[in-house]
């Protein structure tokens, strides 16, 4: 296990003059095996990898981690152990540990230049070893995927019962952050790594599938290209299996580093603070021009979030899936926070099945690591219609409601303009639901449904219609009068109100931390 090649060469080639001469052949043999592991699939295959604009497995690890921090484990896995055996350097998986922003992390990187990055017996053990170490040492795990799943020749070699990395990944959930970057074609067992991890990034040109195009053609007679079968457009924008896309390898690795910067190393800790020039209070004067008073007019919620957070920087999770609900991580006052916000520019902010599914999983992840959650409600409720019903919007909305109800980290709920029916409950507006603060802008519209549409459904007369519309316009003050809202705030004070709410909850940061345990199934 070496961090520095020069020290390794000194050990192998320059033993001390007083050393036992018997060490020299042993050290030479060690150096030979280590050199074979570092050589990966050979110069020709490495050059082909680079010609396609992709980093090799070791270069990816070096780019992901802080400079000169990588320490490899299992480099000799897959080495020559039998006279007629063929070497598989590191058994097609570069693995070890290093640092990201000075904090320890574990990493595994599939090596496509060695047998297509397939998983041999030694690599299978190494993958599980990574999950064991992540659980034992309580550090994050990052997996970099580009491989063909289990090696076909594995069936020719006997092996006993043993645990596998998928079991290990399931055990890590809610204990340490896990990140997956899909950097090429990934199939079978390797591809199953992705949906078991917290955050999945797909590099353009990468693909995920349970079986690749040749097997699909053989089994189903369906001829399809890799990206059409399981590319980023499929899994980032349509299936929701992956969260974000990146244009190339360096961008994907940088995104993994950014994501981890918002999280603690494990569920027994709090997220690190990042103080800077924009951590104090300030008014958001632009909000009055950005957010129209008429709740039927759209605006860009992402722009509001940028104005709201420290240094105007957010990391949005799954921006292309369930787009009427924004899930993002940012900093407020130097503290990591999660944000759940309706986007009125997409179907008026109505919550469909995909949005609710995205939101509930997001809350389970961030809640597991104690991040405070800010809810910004501006929606007409759960999406209606035959397509929404057939897609299970009601069940997914119920799941989102249960996920926010289960949160044990600080919750701050702000209703911006409207939140009708169940659309208010899933955005944490219910009283007595453990909110740190529940706030509203003046003039918010609430109720079972919009007063105008509800009056038409009920065939209300002009007098009753006027009363319903007046009650709707006074909703924020009426509810605040009975402490349904803790306060009605000037929109320009939104950031300051959130900072004060986080300060109120700051004592929780000093308490003991532990993984969150739940009983019972979500809807």
XYZ file of N, CA and C in Angstrom, residues 33-213:
543
model
N 4.901 -6.732 -9.630
C 3.458 -6.914 -9.542
C 2.736 -5.572 -9.411
N 3.326 -4.656 -8.663
C 2.715 -3.336 -8.519
C 2.726 -2.590 -9.850
N 3.796 -2.741 -10.614
C 3.878 -2.084 -11.910
C 2.831 -2.647 -12.873
N 2.606 -3.963 -12.814
C 1.572 -4.573 -13.649
C 0.204 -4.000 -13.319
N -0.083 -3.838 -12.018
C -1.377 -3.277 -11.602
C -1.540 -1.853 -12.116
N -0.491 -1.060 -12.013
C -0.584 0.335 -12.455
C -0.689 0.453 -13.968
N -0.230 -0.577 -14.691
C -0.265 -0.532 -16.151
C -1.656 -0.704 -16.725
N -2.606 -1.143 -15.907
C -3.997 -1.316 -16.330
C -4.080 -2.174 -17.588
N -4.842 -1.769 -18.585
C -5.038 -2.595 -19.773
C -3.971 -2.449 -20.826
N -2.925 -1.691 -20.545
C -1.856 -1.505 -21.514
C -1.983 -0.194 -22.275
N -0.868 0.207 -22.886
C -0.792 1.519 -23.537
C -1.843 1.704 -24.628
N -2.040 0.685 -25.460
C -2.972 0.836 -26.591
C -4.397 1.100 -26.107
N -4.832 0.353 -25.118
C -6.194 0.542 -24.617
C -6.339 1.873 -23.878
N -5.304 2.279 -23.168
C -5.359 3.566 -22.468
C -5.415 4.718 -23.465
N -4.652 4.609 -24.550
C -4.682 5.660 -25.568
C -6.045 5.713 -26.255
N -6.655 4.560 -26.456
C -7.993 4.530 -27.045
C -9.001 5.199 -26.119
N -8.873 4.966 -24.814
C -9.758 5.602 -23.828
C -9.633 7.113 -23.910
N -8.406 7.582 -23.956
C -8.180 9.034 -24.022
C -8.656 9.615 -25.345
N -8.517 8.843 -26.426
C -8.958 9.329 -27.737
C -10.459 9.580 -27.784
N -11.203 8.863 -26.938
C -12.651 9.063 -26.850
C -13.010 10.171 -25.854
N -12.012 10.903 -25.370
C -12.268 12.025 -24.463
C -12.564 11.608 -23.038
N -12.161 10.381 -22.653
C -12.440 9.883 -21.311
C -11.141 9.682 -20.538
N -11.181 9.994 -19.260
C -10.045 9.713 -18.392
C -10.005 8.216 -18.094
N -8.798 7.700 -17.824
C -8.727 6.301 -17.405
C -9.081 6.186 -15.930
N -9.225 4.960 -15.449
C -9.734 4.724 -14.097
C -8.867 5.391 -13.031
N -7.551 5.333 -13.203
C -6.664 5.937 -12.197
C -6.664 7.459 -12.285
N -6.722 7.979 -13.510
C -6.786 9.440 -13.669
C -8.074 9.993 -13.066
N -9.155 9.226 -13.152
C -10.413 9.661 -12.551
C -10.295 9.768 -11.035
N -9.661 8.776 -10.439
C -9.473 8.813 -8.984
C -8.628 10.011 -8.588
N -7.548 10.241 -9.326
C -6.673 11.366 -9.009
C -7.409 12.693 -9.154
N -8.294 12.799 -10.162
C -9.042 14.041 -10.363
C -10.083 14.238 -9.267
N -10.670 13.159 -8.805
C -11.705 13.247 -7.769
C -11.135 13.701 -6.433
N -9.979 13.170 -6.064
C -9.451 13.362 -4.715
C -8.522 14.571 -4.635
N -8.297 15.032 -3.412
C -7.281 16.062 -3.189
C -5.941 15.556 -3.711
N -5.106 16.474 -4.176
C -3.829 16.108 -4.793
C -2.986 15.236 -3.870
N -2.452 14.166 -4.436
C -1.503 13.271 -3.773
C -2.054 12.664 -2.478
N -3.365 12.458 -2.424
C -3.943 11.881 -1.198
C -4.377 10.433 -1.367
N -4.321 9.891 -2.610
C -4.846 8.546 -2.850
C -3.925 7.469 -2.291
N -4.511 6.543 -1.558
C -3.819 5.352 -1.071
C -4.594 4.147 -1.593
N -3.955 3.318 -2.399
C -4.652 2.205 -3.038
C -4.699 0.981 -2.126
N -5.807 0.271 -2.196
C -5.921 -1.039 -1.550
C -6.350 -2.052 -2.616
N -5.908 -3.267 -2.464
C -6.309 -4.307 -3.409
C -5.666 -4.194 -4.774
N -4.521 -3.518 -4.879
C -3.881 -3.385 -6.185
C -3.457 -4.737 -6.746
N -3.135 -5.689 -5.879
C -2.655 -6.991 -6.340
C -3.785 -7.979 -6.590
N -5.014 -7.570 -6.353
C -6.146 -8.439 -6.684
C -6.167 -8.687 -8.179
N -6.365 -9.947 -8.557
C -6.367 -10.280 -9.968
C -4.992 -10.503 -10.548
N -3.947 -10.481 -9.710
C -2.584 -10.713 -10.190
C -2.348 -12.177 -10.498
N -1.164 -12.480 -10.999
C -0.810 -13.850 -11.362
C -0.654 -14.706 -10.116
N -1.527 -15.682 -9.962
C -1.449 -16.581 -8.797
C -1.302 -18.029 -9.225
N -1.538 -18.315 -10.496
C -1.404 -19.673 -11.006
C -0.571 -19.628 -12.287
N 0.183 -20.691 -12.589
C 1.083 -20.671 -13.754
C 0.387 -20.330 -15.066
N -0.844 -20.813 -15.267
C -1.533 -20.584 -16.532
C -2.552 -19.454 -16.466
N -2.542 -18.701 -15.374
C -3.531 -17.636 -15.217
C -3.136 -16.403 -16.018
N -4.148 -15.646 -16.434
C -3.922 -14.387 -17.134
C -4.123 -13.243 -16.162
N -3.156 -12.346 -16.115
C -3.251 -11.238 -15.174
C -4.402 -10.312 -15.547
N -5.137 -9.887 -14.544
C -6.156 -8.851 -14.716
C -5.809 -7.751 -13.735
N -5.032 -6.750 -14.162
C -4.500 -5.746 -13.237
C -5.576 -5.137 -12.340
N -5.344 -5.250 -11.022
C -6.270 -4.771 -9.986
C -7.662 -5.367 -10.155
N -7.749 -6.408 -10.957
C -9.014 -7.064 -11.314
C -10.055 -6.061 -11.818
N -9.566 -5.100 -12.600
C -10.425 -4.112 -13.284
C -11.150 -3.173 -12.317
N -10.633 -3.024 -11.103
C -11.229 -2.070 -10.159
C -10.127 -1.398 -9.352
N -9.914 -0.114 -9.605
C -8.959 0.671 -8.824
C -9.686 1.153 -7.576
N -9.174 0.810 -6.419
C -9.891 1.106 -5.170
C -8.933 1.608 -4.112
N -9.481 2.380 -3.179
C -8.664 2.869 -2.077
C -9.334 4.026 -1.375
N -8.518 4.842 -0.741
C -9.055 5.980 0.000
C -8.154 7.185 -0.180
N -8.725 8.343 0.099
C -8.003 9.601 -0.010
C -8.811 10.685 0.674
N -8.667 11.915 0.208
C -9.376 13.035 0.841
C -10.089 13.884 -0.211
N -11.221 14.427 0.190
C -11.915 15.464 -0.570
C -12.137 16.626 0.384
N -11.616 17.777 0.038
C -11.654 18.949 0.930
C -11.085 18.596 2.302
N -10.058 17.755 2.304
C -9.379 17.416 3.546
C -10.033 16.336 4.372
N -11.186 15.813 3.923
C -11.899 14.786 4.690
C -11.752 13.429 4.013
N -11.588 12.349 4.785
C -11.387 11.031 4.185
C -12.616 10.549 3.415
N -12.367 9.901 2.281
C -13.409 9.225 1.510
C -12.827 7.940 0.940
N -13.703 6.991 0.646
C -13.326 5.770 -0.063
C -13.803 5.873 -1.503
N -13.080 5.221 -2.430
C -13.438 5.318 -3.840
C -13.135 4.001 -4.547
N -14.020 3.640 -5.468
C -13.786 2.510 -6.362
C -14.026 2.957 -7.785
N -13.103 2.634 -8.694
C -13.188 3.105 -10.070
C -13.031 1.921 -11.019
N -14.106 1.576 -11.739
C -14.039 0.469 -12.687
C -13.110 0.816 -13.851
N -12.258 -0.153 -14.221
C -11.256 0.063 -15.266
C -11.706 -0.621 -16.552
N -12.232 0.150 -17.482
C -12.767 -0.399 -18.723
C -11.668 -0.993 -19.602
N -10.407 -0.599 -19.384
C -9.317 -1.121 -20.220
C -8.917 -2.535 -19.828
N -9.417 -3.032 -18.706
C -9.142 -4.402 -18.282
C -10.437 -5.206 -18.368
N -10.527 -6.034 -19.385
C -11.695 -6.907 -19.570
C -13.012 -6.142 -19.486
N -13.015 -4.964 -20.102
C -14.237 -4.166 -20.179
C -14.775 -3.718 -18.838
N -13.884 -3.648 -17.828
C -14.331 -3.222 -16.500
C -15.232 -4.225 -15.813
N -15.237 -5.462 -16.301
C -16.125 -6.477 -15.718
C -15.666 -6.878 -14.320
N -16.598 -7.455 -13.569
C -16.361 -7.770 -12.163
C -15.928 -9.225 -12.033
N -14.671 -9.441 -11.686
C -14.168 -10.774 -11.427
C -14.308 -11.118 -9.950
N -13.935 -12.335 -9.562
C -14.069 -12.750 -8.157
C -13.331 -11.831 -7.183
N -12.118 -11.420 -7.540
C -11.357 -10.551 -6.636
C -11.983 -9.163 -6.542
N -12.448 -8.642 -7.691
C -13.082 -7.317 -7.680
C -14.380 -7.340 -6.877
N -15.106 -8.457 -6.936
C -16.342 -8.561 -6.156
C -16.045 -8.435 -4.665
N -14.987 -9.109 -4.217
C -14.592 -9.010 -2.812
C -14.140 -7.588 -2.488
N -13.410 -6.988 -3.403
C -12.912 -5.629 -3.185
C -14.060 -4.628 -3.077
N -15.089 -4.788 -3.892
C -16.244 -3.893 -3.824
C -16.923 -4.002 -2.460
N -17.095 -5.238 -1.987
C -17.702 -5.389 -0.667
C -16.797 -4.837 0.422
N -15.497 -4.999 0.250
C -14.533 -4.453 1.223
C -14.688 -2.929 1.340
N -14.928 -2.263 0.230
C -15.140 -0.815 0.278
C -16.358 -0.457 1.127
N -17.449 -1.203 0.953
C -18.644 -0.904 1.753
C -18.410 -1.219 3.224
N -17.638 -2.281 3.512
C -17.305 -2.601 4.903
C -16.526 -1.462 5.546
N -15.509 -0.968 4.837
C -14.677 0.101 5.384
C -15.478 1.388 5.556
N -16.370 1.683 4.608
C -17.193 2.886 4.725
C -18.056 2.827 5.975
N -18.633 1.651 6.255
C -19.467 1.493 7.441
C -18.633 1.530 8.713
N -17.517 0.865 8.677
C -16.669 0.743 9.869
C -16.012 2.066 10.251
N -15.477 2.768 9.247
C -14.752 4.014 9.530
C -15.643 5.251 9.404
N -16.898 5.045 8.973
C -17.881 6.126 8.876
C -17.421 7.249 7.947
N -17.063 6.844 6.723
C -16.633 7.825 5.721
C -17.433 7.617 4.447
N -17.598 8.666 3.624
C -18.369 8.552 2.377
C -17.720 7.576 1.400
N -18.536 7.081 0.481
C -18.076 6.171 -0.566
C -18.489 6.730 -1.926
N -17.529 6.768 -2.850
C -17.782 7.207 -4.226
C -17.435 6.054 -5.157
N -18.362 5.713 -6.063
C -18.115 4.681 -7.066
C -18.150 5.318 -8.459
N -17.150 4.983 -9.277
C -17.033 5.490 -10.640
C -17.234 4.309 -11.585
N -18.320 4.330 -12.342
C -18.747 3.152 -13.100
C -18.450 3.248 -14.589
N -17.869 2.185 -15.114
C -17.754 1.965 -16.545
C -17.357 0.503 -16.724
N -18.346 -0.375 -16.786
C -18.025 -1.791 -16.842
C -19.203 -2.647 -17.245
N -18.901 -3.905 -17.517
C -19.891 -4.803 -18.088
C -20.578 -5.724 -17.112
N -20.490 -5.437 -15.809
C -21.134 -6.322 -14.846
C -20.283 -7.547 -14.574
N -20.878 -8.583 -14.015
C -20.123 -9.786 -13.667
C -19.500 -10.424 -14.906
N -18.263 -10.866 -14.759
C -17.502 -11.479 -15.838
C -18.097 -12.842 -16.188
N -18.261 -13.108 -17.470
C -18.868 -14.367 -17.901
C -18.092 -15.577 -17.395
N -16.764 -15.466 -17.359
C -15.939 -16.611 -16.960
C -16.026 -16.923 -15.469
N -16.712 -16.086 -14.708
C -16.855 -16.373 -13.274
C -17.537 -17.724 -13.050
N -18.430 -18.099 -13.954
C -19.177 -19.349 -13.774
C -18.273 -20.574 -13.912
N -17.073 -20.397 -14.486
C -16.146 -21.512 -14.663
C -15.288 -21.739 -13.426
N -15.401 -20.831 -12.460
C -14.596 -20.947 -11.240
C -15.528 -21.105 -10.044
N -15.263 -22.072 -9.239
C -16.111 -22.293 -8.060
C -15.806 -21.253 -7.005
N -16.831 -20.818 -6.323
C -16.645 -19.878 -5.210
C -17.784 -20.085 -4.224
N -17.455 -19.933 -2.955
C -18.438 -20.178 -1.918
C -19.390 -19.019 -1.720
N -20.319 -19.190 -0.806
C -21.257 -18.124 -0.458
C -20.500 -16.965 0.182
N -20.848 -15.771 -0.212
C -20.185 -14.596 0.360
C -21.100 -13.397 0.201
N -20.957 -12.403 1.057
C -21.771 -11.186 0.895
C -21.319 -10.425 -0.340
N -22.163 -9.508 -0.813
C -21.758 -8.706 -1.967
C -21.956 -7.225 -1.688
N -21.445 -6.412 -2.610
C -21.422 -4.967 -2.390
C -22.810 -4.359 -2.388
N -23.787 -4.979 -3.070
C -25.133 -4.422 -3.059
C -25.735 -4.517 -1.661
N -25.479 -5.618 -0.974
C -25.904 -5.721 0.429
C -25.214 -4.656 1.270
N -23.930 -4.473 1.014
C -23.183 -3.456 1.760
C -23.703 -2.059 1.516
N -24.039 -1.750 0.259
C -24.569 -0.418 -0.060
C -25.908 -0.185 0.623
N -26.761 -1.206 0.648
C -28.052 -1.058 1.322
C -27.859 -0.742 2.798
N -26.844 -1.322 3.408
C -26.570 -1.073 4.827
C -26.013 0.331 5.064
N -25.362 0.899 4.064
C -24.775 2.235 4.225
C -25.816 3.350 4.189
N -26.987 3.079 3.636
C -27.995 4.122 3.446
C -28.330 4.813 4.763
N -28.234 6.136 4.764
C -28.542 6.910 5.961
C -27.439 6.915 6.994
N -26.316 6.282 6.694
C -25.188 6.249 7.630
C -24.002 7.058 7.130
N -23.653 6.881 5.854
C -22.619 7.716 5.236
C -23.115 8.149 3.864
N -22.723 9.324 3.392
C -23.114 9.743 2.043
C -22.473 8.833 0.993
N -23.217 8.528 -0.053
C -22.704 7.722 -1.150
C -22.991 8.428 -2.469
N -22.004 8.408 -3.364
C -22.119 9.097 -4.652
C -21.658 8.150 -5.746
N -22.368 8.156 -6.855
C -22.025 7.328 -8.008
C -21.889 8.234 -9.235
N -20.785 8.074 -9.967
C -20.618 8.778 -11.238
C -20.538 7.728 -12.340
N -21.501 7.755 -13.251
C -21.533 6.810 -14.367
C -20.775 7.461 -15.517
N -19.649 6.844 -15.928
C -18.711 7.506 -16.828
C -18.567 6.799 -18.168
N -19.363 5.761 -18.377
C -19.339 5.002 -19.615
C -20.476 4.001 -19.568
N -20.480 3.000 -20.447
C -21.518 1.982 -20.365
C -21.397 1.180 -19.082
N -22.507 0.985 -18.390
C -22.515 0.227 -17.135
C -23.712 -0.701 -17.155
N -23.440 -2.004 -17.003
C -24.502 -2.996 -17.158
C -24.557 -3.946 -15.978
N -25.710 -4.616 -15.846
C -25.863 -5.710 -14.899
C -25.617 -5.320 -13.457
N -24.834 -6.137 -12.769
C -24.579 -5.934 -11.343
C -23.958 -4.563 -11.079
N -23.013 -4.153 -11.928
C -22.387 -2.848 -11.731
C -23.390 -1.718 -11.805
N -24.328 -1.808 -12.769
C -25.333 -0.759 -12.926
C -26.254 -0.676 -11.725
N -26.481 -1.787 -11.031
C -27.342 -1.772 -9.850
C -26.732 -0.984 -8.700
N -25.437 -0.719 -8.789
C -24.791 0.140 -7.796
C -25.468 1.508 -7.755
N -25.790 2.050 -8.939
C -26.283 3.427 -9.025
C -27.554 3.676 -8.214
N -28.651 2.924 -8.429
C -29.876 3.253 -7.694
C -29.801 2.986 -6.202
N -28.752 2.302 -5.748
C -28.584 2.073 -4.308
C -27.787 3.180 -3.630
N -27.337 4.168 -4.397
C -26.526 5.243 -3.833
C -27.327 6.540 -3.780
N -26.882 7.469 -2.944
C -27.649 8.689 -2.671
C -27.750 9.618 -3.871
N -26.648 9.771 -4.602
C -26.581 10.783 -5.655
C -25.881 10.177 -6.855
N -26.551 10.239 -8.020
C -26.034 9.597 -9.232
C -25.857 10.653 -10.321
N -24.641 10.748 -10.831
C -24.306 11.676 -11.911
C -24.009 10.852 -13.149
N -24.526 11.250 -14.296
C -24.212 10.586 -15.557
C -23.472 11.544 -16.477
N -22.306 11.102 -16.929
C -21.544 11.867 -17.907
C -22.160 11.646 -19.285
N -22.181 12.679 -20.111
C -22.734 12.530 -21.463
C -22.020 11.393 -22.200
N -22.800 10.542 -22.830
C -22.259 9.380 -23.511
C -22.262 8.132 -22.658
N -22.502 8.275 -21.354
C -22.577 7.115 -20.465
C -23.952 6.470 -20.576
N -24.058 5.254 -20.055
C -25.341 4.552 -20.107
C -25.448 3.556 -18.967
N -26.675 3.319 -18.529
C -26.997 2.372 -17.463
C -28.091 1.435 -17.958
N -27.902 0.141 -17.762
C -28.971 -0.786 -18.125
C -28.772 -2.117 -17.427
N -29.877 -2.818 -17.203
C -29.790 -4.139 -16.586
C -29.149 -5.135 -17.535
N -29.349 -4.944 -18.833
C -28.707 -5.771 -19.859
C -28.448 -4.890 -21.070
N -27.283 -5.063 -21.695
C -26.901 -4.230 -22.822
C -27.599 -4.586 -24.114
N -27.385 -3.777 -25.166
C -28.059 -3.987 -26.449
C -27.954 -5.401 -27.022
